[in-house]
Amino acid sequence: MNRQALASFKLMGNPSIRLLCANNHARFTSSASLVNKGARQDSRNVRRASTEAGENKSGHINAGQNEGIFFLDNIFPLKLHWIKRIPMFRSDEFFSSTIQRPDKMPMGFPSPIDIVKQSIPQDLPITVKEIFPRLKEGGAYVKFSHDNAVSNAELESHLRKYLKENPIKPWFNPWRRVRSFLVVGKPWLEDLYRFPSTKLRVEFIPTKPGAEAAELSQETLYTLFRRYGKLAEIESQPSDSKALPKYAYLSFRLSRQAIMAKNCMHGYTLPAAEGGGETGTVLKLGYERTVKAHWIRDWILNHPRVVIPIVLALIGAVSITIFDPIRTLFIKLHVTRQFHIGDSMITKWLRGVAMRAGDILTLRSKTADDAGLKVIWDDRKDDIEQIQKWLMETADTFVVVQGPRGSGKRELVLDQALEGRKNQLVVDCKPIQEAHGDSATINAAAKEVGYRPIFSWMNSMNSLIDLAAQGTIGTKTGFSETLDSQLAKIWQNTATALKQVALEGRQKGDKDANLSDDEYLEAHPEKRPVVVIDNFLHKSNENSLVYDKISEWAAQLTTANIAHVIFLTSDVSFSKSLSKALPDRVFRSISLGDCSPEVAKRFVMNHLDADKQESGDDAAEKPGVPQMREDLAELDECIETLGGRLTDLEFLARRVKAGQAPKRAVQEIIDQSASEILKMYILDIDPAARKWTPQQAWLLIKSLAATSKTPQPSKANANSTTTQPGNLRYNEILLSDTFKSSGDAVLQALETAELITIHSPEGRPHSISAGKPVYLAAFRKLVQDEVLRARLDLALLGELVTLENKNVEKFEGELQLLGGLPHGGGRELEPRVRWLVGKMAASQEKVEGWEREMGGLKEVLKMKY
């Protein structure tokens, strides 16, 4: 603010007080009882306030003869120094104008100038010349003049006595009164960003260049500064420090005490008589920050045991308070499909128009598919009705639909049993199980249930933080969550959302409104949503964690009557996994097999008839349609070869509709299946990752291919056969040399891989058949390949020779041991010796026979491609 700016105010209540102005300097005077002077009067009652930067912004206040300076604190609130940090705000001009306002503050509070007025008694013989506000220090300098008859010390004593007897407490700090001290040094009125603290740094400066300043003792410093307030500590400069100038630290109890000491003593020259050295010592005072920089950051880094649990608690609180309700809402929307585009009225109308217009070709093919599947659903009508009845009951157990791949499990449940039923949740385990890494698994699981937002990337980051914390404090902090806990959180939120969906239709006016939520859900099974878990136990041998968590979650849903749960699986050993979650329940299961030949034929025929009806008059132009009926004579034979697997039958129907002969279409299916068998079970397998060897798989393929021929009478019983067509005895395979080691586990692994199917009609393994009906024809095709058969038989025989050689070595070792006994062991060991020799002879005979066969196979490999 311009120093020439003036503001006037009147001192009310005492006619002896006047503000006088002379030569642009405002003076306010009073008749003083100390000097018995009369009051000087002037017609202009004004005063002038200067800026925070001192006179002419020099940073200093010059006090001449008969002049002095008082420093008054508690004029401004001490915590207003933040205003100086506001950009483009001229705080010094603003507060210089504020201090000059003669009127009251808002709500009747006294202005800063009123506080200064009240602080100077009427009988003090001074003339106020200038006021310098110190906003960041909460006070103001008052420059005054006086007569020679009174000294500055007497004026200070009189003023302090007056303020003590008549305490003035400003409205912003009613617990502390205004204090005033005489400025004995040369104050430095800086407007830098240096703010008050309770700690002062006192530097000892020589009075002139070349002179030596005295390092004041703690006693001397106490004597000089104790009058300004309670001293908490005095710290002298360390004796080994070579820093110049010499210094000391003064710690006051209150920051206003340190402010008073700094403003009154800065620039004070301590004479030699008082311990200031030969030439005296100048005291330079400045505020010392009591809190070092970045103390919050340093404290956090130095106290991880305290900070990390607090951070975890905050994150958990935010997640539960904010994100969990949002995720539950998204899961509900996913289950109810309220905002699903495909379920909207507009989409359904557009789809109907497109179907009628015949503009979308895929819809035509779907009509043919529906016509073919209608035959299947008519055949499986009892299974569909059974599932619908189970969903209307209150039994807290699982519904399991088991069948090989391509048997129509998903279509049976979703398109038929649950047709028209709202609130369905389909969880496909295949993308969850096939995801690589924890983050991908969490993302896949969240996508299946509509769980969002999901921060799966945080799991990897949290693991790094946890690892760093372990290296820092020696123990894990638990900041990172395991895959187990993350999946549990997803399933728990889903259970909460499903329960809310089940209770949505409940109203207070219902007749059973007095029932609790659990009792209501138990009494109304039709209100519960349906959870369909598809591809259950897909690749379960790789990692069972996902399926364990899903089983536990499904058990929670059923036992709490929150939802019905239907499992769709192709694994016949599903009961082992589900029994862990519900050990005391009997599961309701439906096994889907292949269609009978009659149903399979009707399925293909309906496909062809539906396509012909869609073609209409243009059927003659479509390739293959005219000769469809001519080729139907081959259909019975093709279906007998192909079997009743829906996927294979649908493939056959599409090929025939495209104009291909049925036999040729079936042959392509057989060729494709044979290539898959070679790649998946024999050639491209890793023995470490698979539980079977190529030799074991080939023995089953060759044995099943042989059973498709006409059965031969058994020597033991002419009325019986060695085996049924297309089936092998389960125990007969276990007795073979190839399956002597872990035969049951190998056969179960091959069944899980769908190479074979194990039949257990009475609860025990009974017989073995091909995994798919078409595989039997594919087995025959592989066996008919002479070179492939020679190669695989050679490997099989080599394995058998190795096994027999090990047996011979074992027999030889025992004979050698017996031969080392005294007298050869006597007559008592002769039966054992004869048995060992006989075993060795039998094994040798086997080895010789196999080696002859191996010689013939090697010739085949040498002669043929």
Short mmCIF file of C-alpha atoms in Angstrom, two decimals, residues 431-432 435 437-451 453-457 483 487 490:
data_model
loop_
_atom_site.label_atom_id
_atom_site.label_comp_id
_atom_site.label_asym_id
_atom_site.label_seq_id
_atom_site.Cartn_x
_atom_site.Cartn_y
_atom_site.Cartn_z
CA PRO A 431 -12.48 -69.36 -19.18
CA ILE A 432 -11.78 -69.15 -15.44
CA ALA A 435 -6.86 -68.12 -17.51
CA GLY A 437 -2.09 -65.98 -13.79
CA ASP A 438 -4.00 -64.75 -10.76
CA SER A 439 -5.05 -61.44 -12.34
CA ALA A 440 -6.49 -63.14 -15.42
CA THR A 441 -8.32 -65.68 -13.26
CA ILE A 442 -9.86 -62.93 -11.13
CA ASN A 443 -10.90 -61.01 -14.25
CA ALA A 444 -12.50 -64.08 -15.79
CA ALA A 445 -14.43 -64.93 -12.61
CA ALA A 446 -15.61 -61.33 -12.23
CA LYS A 447 -16.77 -61.22 -15.84
CA GLU A 448 -18.88 -64.34 -15.42
CA VAL A 449 -20.95 -62.83 -12.59
CA GLY A 450 -20.83 -59.16 -13.63
CA TYR A 451 -18.58 -58.16 -10.71
CA PRO A 453 -15.28 -52.51 -10.90
CA ILE A 454 -12.44 -54.97 -10.51
CA PHE A 455 -8.85 -53.93 -9.80
CA SER A 456 -7.07 -57.19 -10.51
CA TRP A 457 -3.88 -55.35 -11.48
CA LEU A 483 -6.27 -65.81 -5.29
CA LEU A 487 -12.34 -65.42 -5.42
CA ILE A 490 -16.31 -62.27 -5.63
#
